[in-house]
Amino acid sequence: PTGYVIQQQELDLIVKTTSLSNLEEARQYDRKVVFYFDYLDINPTCVSFTVQRWYPVANLTRYIPVRVYDYYAPGIT
């Protein structure tokens, strides 16, 4: 969401300490956070993280839509 950020060091810590064995990497790019998984299967996968308020923003919704796709086939969502 606009006005919020997460530091790369925090994402690195999530990758190292998570119980998700298929989570390979997490990166922060401009206005988005990208999680790289080795694979996804039929089991539910949940990544929880906290962002810090960097700039005051009004009318923030608590839930933000996400997009999941295959990196090598982005047309398949």
mmCIF file of N, CA, C and O in Angstrom:
data_model
loop_
_atom_site.group_PDB
_atom_site.id
_atom_site.type_symbol
_atom_site.label_atom_id
_atom_site.label_comp_id
_atom_site.label_asym_id
_atom_site.label_seq_id
_atom_site.Cartn_x
_atom_site.Cartn_y
_atom_site.Cartn_z
ATOM 1 N N PRO A 1 0.821 -1.211 0.000
ATOM 2 C CA PRO A 1 0.000 0.000 0.000
ATOM 3 C C PRO A 1 0.853 1.258 0.000
ATOM 4 O O PRO A 1 1.970 1.256 0.498
ATOM 5 N N THR A 2 0.337 2.296 -0.560
ATOM 6 C CA THR A 2 1.041 3.558 -0.641
ATOM 7 C C THR A 2 1.377 4.080 0.750
ATOM 8 O O THR A 2 0.557 4.029 1.657
ATOM 9 N N GLY A 3 2.619 4.555 0.901
ATOM 10 C CA GLY A 3 3.038 5.147 2.163
ATOM 11 C C GLY A 3 3.680 4.178 3.129
ATOM 12 O O GLY A 3 4.105 4.570 4.200
ATOM 13 N N TYR A 4 3.754 2.898 2.774
ATOM 14 C CA TYR A 4 4.328 1.887 3.653
ATOM 15 C C TYR A 4 5.516 1.206 2.973
ATOM 16 O O TYR A 4 5.527 1.038 1.759
ATOM 17 N N VAL A 5 6.511 0.834 3.778
ATOM 18 C CA VAL A 5 7.712 0.182 3.238
ATOM 19 C C VAL A 5 8.133 -0.970 4.148
ATOM 20 O O VAL A 5 7.731 -1.042 5.309
ATOM 21 N N ILE A 6 8.960 -1.835 3.595
ATOM 22 C CA ILE A 6 9.616 -2.886 4.366
ATOM 23 C C ILE A 6 11.070 -2.910 3.917
ATOM 24 O O ILE A 6 11.365 -2.720 2.735
ATOM 25 N N GLN A 7 11.953 -3.081 4.848
ATOM 26 C CA GLN A 7 13.385 -3.102 4.540
ATOM 27 C C GLN A 7 13.799 -4.479 4.016
ATOM 28 O O GLN A 7 13.256 -5.503 4.436
ATOM 29 N N GLN A 8 14.764 -4.509 3.121
ATOM 30 C CA GLN A 8 15.238 -5.765 2.548
ATOM 31 C C GLN A 8 15.785 -6.705 3.627
ATOM 32 O O GLN A 8 15.599 -7.911 3.558
ATOM 33 N N GLN A 9 16.402 -6.158 4.651
ATOM 34 C CA GLN A 9 16.932 -6.989 5.736
ATOM 35 C C GLN A 9 15.815 -7.773 6.425
ATOM 36 O O GLN A 9 16.004 -8.923 6.826
ATOM 37 N N GLU A 10 14.648 -7.158 6.569
ATOM 38 C CA GLU A 10 13.517 -7.838 7.181
ATOM 39 C C GLU A 10 13.011 -8.970 6.297
ATOM 40 O O GLU A 10 12.656 -10.048 6.785
ATOM 41 N N LEU A 11 12.992 -8.744 4.992
ATOM 42 C CA LEU A 11 12.580 -9.797 4.065
ATOM 43 C C LEU A 11 13.569 -10.959 4.087
ATOM 44 O O LEU A 11 13.169 -12.126 4.044
ATOM 45 N N ASP A 12 14.856 -10.650 4.152
ATOM 46 C CA ASP A 12 15.871 -11.710 4.236
ATOM 47 C C ASP A 12 15.673 -12.546 5.492
ATOM 48 O O ASP A 12 15.815 -13.776 5.453
ATOM 49 N N LEU A 13 15.328 -11.905 6.581
ATOM 50 C CA LEU A 13 15.081 -12.616 7.831
ATOM 51 C C LEU A 13 13.854 -13.524 7.726
ATOM 52 O O LEU A 13 13.855 -14.642 8.233
ATOM 53 N N ILE A 14 12.821 -13.061 7.046
ATOM 54 C CA ILE A 14 11.633 -13.890 6.833
ATOM 55 C C ILE A 14 12.001 -15.161 6.077
ATOM 56 O O ILE A 14 11.580 -16.258 6.436
ATOM 57 N N VAL A 15 12.799 -15.026 5.032
ATOM 58 C CA VAL A 15 13.199 -16.191 4.240
ATOM 59 C C VAL A 15 14.003 -17.166 5.085
ATOM 60 O O VAL A 15 13.799 -18.383 5.010
ATOM 61 N N LYS A 16 14.892 -16.651 5.922
ATOM 62 C CA LYS A 16 15.744 -17.516 6.739
ATOM 63 C C LYS A 16 14.990 -18.203 7.864
ATOM 64 O O LYS A 16 15.318 -19.324 8.237
ATOM 65 N N THR A 17 13.986 -17.542 8.433
ATOM 66 C CA THR A 17 13.338 -18.069 9.639
ATOM 67 C C THR A 17 11.970 -18.698 9.395
ATOM 68 O O THR A 17 11.405 -19.270 10.316
ATOM 69 N N THR A 18 11.437 -18.613 8.202
ATOM 70 C CA THR A 18 10.100 -19.145 7.946
ATOM 71 C C THR A 18 10.107 -20.673 7.930
ATOM 72 O O THR A 18 11.128 -21.303 7.679
ATOM 73 N N SER A 19 8.955 -21.238 8.198
ATOM 74 C CA SER A 19 8.813 -22.694 8.139
ATOM 75 C C SER A 19 8.472 -23.160 6.721
ATOM 76 O O SER A 19 8.311 -24.349 6.488
ATOM 77 N N LEU A 20 8.363 -22.235 5.782
ATOM 78 C CA LEU A 20 8.063 -22.593 4.397
ATOM 79 C C LEU A 20 9.346 -23.010 3.686
ATOM 80 O O LEU A 20 10.178 -22.178 3.344
ATOM 81 N N SER A 21 9.484 -24.278 3.451
ATOM 82 C CA SER A 21 10.714 -24.775 2.828
ATOM 83 C C SER A 21 10.814 -24.405 1.351
ATOM 84 O O SER A 21 11.899 -24.384 0.791
ATOM 85 N N ASN A 22 9.683 -24.079 0.723
ATOM 86 C CA ASN A 22 9.712 -23.740 -0.696
ATOM 87 C C ASN A 22 9.919 -22.242 -0.968
ATOM 88 O O ASN A 22 10.031 -21.829 -2.109
ATOM 89 N N LEU A 23 9.993 -21.414 0.083
ATOM 90 C CA LEU A 23 10.260 -19.981 -0.087
ATOM 91 C C LEU A 23 11.757 -19.788 -0.288
ATOM 92 O O LEU A 23 12.559 -20.043 0.593
ATOM 93 N N GLU A 24 12.122 -19.362 -1.481
ATOM 94 C CA GLU A 24 13.536 -19.235 -1.846
ATOM 95 C C GLU A 24 14.106 -17.844 -1.602
ATOM 96 O O GLU A 24 15.251 -17.688 -1.222
ATOM 97 N N GLU A 25 13.299 -16.820 -1.867
ATOM 98 C CA GLU A 25 13.819 -15.453 -1.812
ATOM 99 C C GLU A 25 12.657 -14.471 -1.684
ATOM 100 O O GLU A 25 11.541 -14.762 -2.099
ATOM 101 N N ALA A 26 12.933 -13.308 -1.133
ATOM 102 C CA ALA A 26 11.957 -12.219 -1.051
ATOM 103 C C ALA A 26 12.683 -10.924 -1.368
ATOM 104 O O ALA A 26 13.777 -10.684 -0.868
ATOM 105 N N ARG A 27 12.088 -10.115 -2.213
ATOM 106 C CA ARG A 27 12.706 -8.854 -2.628
ATOM 107 C C ARG A 27 11.680 -7.735 -2.606
ATOM 108 O O ARG A 27 10.513 -7.930 -2.902
ATOM 109 N N GLN A 28 12.161 -6.549 -2.289
ATOM 110 C CA GLN A 28 11.341 -5.348 -2.311
ATOM 111 C C GLN A 28 11.753 -4.551 -3.535
ATOM 112 O O GLN A 28 12.928 -4.243 -3.721
ATOM 113 N N TYR A 29 10.799 -4.284 -4.420
ATOM 114 C CA TYR A 29 11.040 -3.506 -5.634
ATOM 115 C C TYR A 29 10.100 -2.313 -5.652
ATOM 116 O O TYR A 29 8.880 -2.496 -5.692
ATOM 117 N N ASP A 30 10.638 -1.124 -5.620
ATOM 118 C CA ASP A 30 9.860 0.104 -5.736
ATOM 119 C C ASP A 30 8.605 0.056 -4.872
ATOM 120 O O ASP A 30 8.665 0.294 -3.689
ATOM 121 N N ARG A 31 7.461 -0.272 -5.437
ATOM 122 C CA ARG A 31 6.198 -0.261 -4.693
ATOM 123 C C ARG A 31 5.615 -1.648 -4.486
ATOM 124 O O ARG A 31 4.418 -1.805 -4.298
ATOM 125 N N LYS A 32 6.437 -2.687 -4.541
ATOM 126 C CA LYS A 32 5.898 -4.028 -4.356
ATOM 127 C C LYS A 32 6.900 -4.940 -3.669
ATOM 128 O O LYS A 32 8.096 -4.676 -3.648
ATOM 129 N N VAL A 33 6.379 -6.003 -3.090
ATOM 130 C CA VAL A 33 7.195 -7.038 -2.467
ATOM 131 C C VAL A 33 6.962 -8.313 -3.265
ATOM 132 O O VAL A 33 5.820 -8.679 -3.552
ATOM 133 N N VAL A 34 8.047 -8.971 -3.645
ATOM 134 C CA VAL A 34 7.956 -10.181 -4.461
ATOM 135 C C VAL A 34 8.542 -11.346 -3.672
ATOM 136 O O VAL A 34 9.661 -11.255 -3.163
ATOM 137 N N PHE A 35 7.773 -12.430 -3.583
ATOM 138 C CA PHE A 35 8.234 -13.659 -2.939
ATOM 139 C C PHE A 35 8.466 -14.696 -4.025
ATOM 140 O O PHE A 35 7.585 -14.928 -4.858
ATOM 141 N N TYR A 36 9.641 -15.301 -4.012
ATOM 142 C CA TYR A 36 9.994 -16.328 -4.989
ATOM 143 C C TYR A 36 9.925 -17.693 -4.316
ATOM 144 O O TYR A 36 10.615 -17.935 -3.327
ATOM 145 N N PHE A 37 9.084 -18.571 -4.867
ATOM 146 C CA PHE A 37 8.930 -19.918 -4.347
ATOM 147 C C PHE A 37 9.551 -20.905 -5.319
ATOM 148 O O PHE A 37 9.456 -20.730 -6.542
ATOM 149 N N ASP A 38 10.141 -21.961 -4.773
ATOM 150 C CA ASP A 38 10.690 -23.020 -5.604
ATOM 151 C C ASP A 38 9.562 -23.751 -6.319
ATOM 152 O O ASP A 38 9.677 -24.126 -7.477
ATOM 153 N N TYR A 39 8.454 -23.929 -5.631
ATOM 154 C CA TYR A 39 7.273 -24.574 -6.201
ATOM 155 C C TYR A 39 6.053 -24.201 -5.366
ATOM 156 O O TYR A 39 6.179 -23.779 -4.224
ATOM 157 N N LEU A 40 4.881 -24.349 -5.955
ATOM 158 C CA LEU A 40 3.615 -24.218 -5.245
ATOM 159 C C LEU A 40 2.802 -25.459 -5.562
ATOM 160 O O LEU A 40 2.778 -25.915 -6.698
ATOM 161 N N ASP A 41 2.153 -26.019 -4.556
ATOM 162 C CA ASP A 41 1.320 -27.195 -4.774
ATOM 163 C C ASP A 41 -0.087 -26.909 -4.265
ATOM 164 O O ASP A 41 -0.460 -25.754 -4.088
ATOM 165 N N ILE A 42 -0.857 -27.964 -4.019
ATOM 166 C CA ILE A 42 -2.249 -27.765 -3.610
ATOM 167 C C ILE A 42 -2.397 -27.340 -2.159
ATOM 168 O O ILE A 42 -3.460 -26.913 -1.746
ATOM 169 N N ASN A 43 -1.338 -27.435 -1.385
ATOM 170 C CA ASN A 43 -1.390 -27.022 0.019
ATOM 171 C C ASN A 43 -1.398 -25.497 0.131
ATOM 172 O O ASN A 43 -0.673 -24.815 -0.594
ATOM 173 N N PRO A 44 -2.198 -24.950 1.039
ATOM 174 C CA PRO A 44 -2.218 -23.487 1.217
ATOM 175 C C PRO A 44 -0.839 -22.958 1.634
ATOM 176 O O PRO A 44 -0.134 -23.591 2.417
ATOM 177 N N THR A 45 -0.468 -21.814 1.096
ATOM 178 C CA THR A 45 0.794 -21.165 1.424
ATOM 179 C C THR A 45 0.490 -19.754 1.909
ATOM 180 O O THR A 45 -0.216 -19.009 1.236
ATOM 181 N N CYS A 46 1.024 -19.407 3.073
ATOM 182 C CA CYS A 46 0.759 -18.093 3.646
ATOM 183 C C CYS A 46 2.073 -17.468 4.106
ATOM 184 O O CYS A 46 2.838 -18.095 4.831
ATOM 185 N N VAL A 47 2.311 -16.254 3.670
ATOM 186 C CA VAL A 47 3.470 -15.487 4.115
ATOM 187 C C VAL A 47 2.939 -14.258 4.837
ATOM 188 O O VAL A 47 2.168 -13.483 4.282
ATOM 189 N N SER A 48 3.336 -14.114 6.072
ATOM 190 C CA SER A 48 2.886 -12.980 6.868
ATOM 191 C C SER A 48 4.072 -12.048 7.118
ATOM 192 O O SER A 48 5.152 -12.503 7.497
ATOM 193 N N PHE A 49 3.857 -10.754 6.877
ATOM 194 C CA PHE A 49 4.917 -9.788 7.122
ATOM 195 C C PHE A 49 4.299 -8.449 7.487
ATOM 196 O O PHE A 49 3.129 -8.189 7.210
ATOM 197 N N THR A 50 5.082 -7.610 8.119
ATOM 198 C CA THR A 50 4.614 -6.305 8.566
ATOM 199 C C THR A 50 5.372 -5.212 7.839
ATOM 200 O O THR A 50 6.594 -5.273 7.724
ATOM 201 N N VAL A 51 4.648 -4.234 7.361
ATOM 202 C CA VAL A 51 5.262 -3.069 6.731
ATOM 203 C C VAL A 51 5.167 -1.896 7.698
ATOM 204 O O VAL A 51 4.283 -1.846 8.546
ATOM 205 N N GLN A 52 6.086 -0.964 7.563
ATOM 206 C CA GLN A 52 6.127 0.207 8.438
ATOM 207 C C GLN A 52 5.559 1.422 7.705
ATOM 208 O O GLN A 52 5.820 1.614 6.525
ATOM 209 N N ARG A 53 4.817 2.230 8.438
ATOM 210 C CA ARG A 53 4.276 3.454 7.853
ATOM 211 C C ARG A 53 5.417 4.432 7.655
ATOM 212 O O ARG A 53 6.094 4.823 8.594
ATOM 213 N N TRP A 54 5.636 4.857 6.432
ATOM 214 C CA TRP A 54 6.723 5.759 6.083
ATOM 215 C C TRP A 54 6.194 7.161 5.802
ATOM 216 O O TRP A 54 6.811 8.150 6.142
ATOM 217 N N TYR A 55 5.020 7.240 5.174
ATOM 218 C CA TYR A 55 4.379 8.512 4.849
ATOM 219 C C TYR A 55 2.919 8.439 5.281
ATOM 220 O O TYR A 55 2.281 7.404 5.132
ATOM 221 N N PRO A 56 2.361 9.518 5.814
ATOM 222 C CA PRO A 56 0.938 9.493 6.184
ATOM 223 C C PRO A 56 0.055 9.366 4.937
ATOM 224 O O PRO A 56 0.231 10.093 3.974
ATOM 225 N N VAL A 57 -0.867 8.414 4.981
ATOM 226 C CA VAL A 57 -1.771 8.174 3.864
ATOM 227 C C VAL A 57 -3.184 8.029 4.418
ATOM 228 O O VAL A 57 -3.395 7.344 5.412
ATOM 229 N N ALA A 58 -4.149 8.671 3.771
ATOM 230 C CA ALA A 58 -5.542 8.576 4.213
ATOM 231 C C ALA A 58 -6.264 7.475 3.449
ATOM 232 O O ALA A 58 -5.829 7.045 2.383
ATOM 233 N N ASN A 59 -7.364 7.004 4.019
ATOM 234 C CA ASN A 59 -8.246 6.037 3.380
ATOM 235 C C ASN A 59 -7.544 4.727 3.014
ATOM 236 O O ASN A 59 -7.773 4.159 1.965
ATOM 237 N N LEU A 60 -6.706 4.243 3.889
ATOM 238 C CA LEU A 60 -6.010 2.984 3.648
ATOM 239 C C LEU A 60 -6.927 1.820 3.981
ATOM 240 O O LEU A 60 -7.518 1.776 5.046
ATOM 241 N N THR A 61 -7.034 0.885 3.057
ATOM 242 C CA THR A 61 -7.777 -0.332 3.352
ATOM 243 C C THR A 61 -6.822 -1.343 3.967
ATOM 244 O O THR A 61 -5.630 -1.355 3.670
ATOM 245 N N ARG A 62 -7.344 -2.193 4.799
ATOM 246 C CA ARG A 62 -6.513 -3.161 5.503
ATOM 247 C C ARG A 62 -6.076 -4.300 4.602
ATOM 248 O O ARG A 62 -5.022 -4.895 4.778
ATOM 249 N N TYR A 63 -6.868 -4.657 3.608
ATOM 250 C CA TYR A 63 -6.567 -5.779 2.730
ATOM 251 C C TYR A 63 -6.182 -5.275 1.347
ATOM 252 O O TYR A 63 -6.861 -4.434 0.772
ATOM 253 N N ILE A 64 -5.117 -5.797 0.852
ATOM 254 C CA ILE A 64 -4.589 -5.382 -0.438
ATOM 255 C C ILE A 64 -4.598 -6.590 -1.373
ATOM 256 O O ILE A 64 -4.187 -7.676 -0.978
ATOM 257 N N PRO A 65 -5.052 -6.434 -2.615
ATOM 258 C CA PRO A 65 -5.062 -7.571 -3.536
ATOM 259 C C PRO A 65 -3.635 -8.020 -3.889
ATOM 260 O O PRO A 65 -2.705 -7.224 -3.898
ATOM 261 N N VAL A 66 -3.505 -9.303 -4.175
ATOM 262 C CA VAL A 66 -2.220 -9.857 -4.581
ATOM 263 C C VAL A 66 -2.371 -10.542 -5.923
ATOM 264 O O VAL A 66 -3.477 -10.866 -6.357
ATOM 265 N N ARG A 67 -1.262 -10.749 -6.567
ATOM 266 C CA ARG A 67 -1.249 -11.448 -7.857
ATOM 267 C C ARG A 67 -0.234 -12.574 -7.764
ATOM 268 O O ARG A 67 0.927 -12.338 -7.407
ATOM 269 N N VAL A 68 -0.650 -13.772 -8.079
ATOM 270 C CA VAL A 68 0.234 -14.929 -8.063
ATOM 271 C C VAL A 68 0.357 -15.431 -9.494
ATOM 272 O O VAL A 68 -0.643 -15.636 -10.182
ATOM 273 N N TYR A 69 1.597 -15.602 -9.944
ATOM 274 C CA TYR A 69 1.800 -16.115 -11.298
ATOM 275 C C TYR A 69 3.143 -16.812 -11.398
ATOM 276 O O TYR A 69 4.027 -16.613 -10.567
ATOM 277 N N ASP A 70 3.263 -17.610 -12.434
ATOM 278 C CA ASP A 70 4.516 -18.311 -12.721
ATOM 279 C C ASP A 70 5.470 -17.318 -13.374
ATOM 280 O O ASP A 70 5.140 -16.713 -14.396
ATOM 281 N N TYR A 71 6.651 -17.164 -12.805
ATOM 282 C CA TYR A 71 7.637 -16.212 -13.305
ATOM 283 C C TYR A 71 7.977 -16.469 -14.779
ATOM 284 O O TYR A 71 8.156 -15.553 -15.552
ATOM 285 N N TYR A 72 8.046 -17.750 -15.144
ATOM 286 C CA TYR A 72 8.420 -18.110 -16.519
ATOM 287 C C TYR A 72 7.236 -18.146 -17.465
ATOM 288 O O TYR A 72 7.410 -18.266 -18.663
ATOM 289 N N ALA A 73 6.023 -18.052 -16.937
ATOM 290 C CA ALA A 73 4.812 -18.015 -17.755
ATOM 291 C C ALA A 73 3.842 -17.023 -17.116
ATOM 292 O O ALA A 73 2.810 -17.405 -16.574
ATOM 293 N N PRO A 74 4.137 -15.722 -17.163
ATOM 294 C CA PRO A 74 3.308 -14.734 -16.454
ATOM 295 C C PRO A 74 1.872 -14.643 -16.983
ATOM 296 O O PRO A 74 1.021 -14.103 -16.300
ATOM 297 N N GLY A 75 1.597 -15.167 -18.140
ATOM 298 C CA GLY A 75 0.238 -15.146 -18.666
ATOM 299 C C GLY A 75 -0.684 -16.092 -17.933
ATOM 300 O O GLY A 75 -1.903 -15.970 -17.996
ATOM 301 N N ILE A 76 -0.118 -17.064 -17.206
ATOM 302 C CA ILE A 76 -0.911 -18.021 -16.443
ATOM 303 C C ILE A 76 -1.001 -17.512 -15.010
ATOM 304 O O ILE A 76 -0.027 -17.472 -14.298
ATOM 305 N N THR A 77 -2.198 -17.079 -14.596
ATOM 306 C CA THR A 77 -2.374 -16.567 -13.243
ATOM 307 C C THR A 77 -3.281 -17.457 -12.430
ATOM 308 O O THR A 77 -4.006 -18.248 -12.936
#
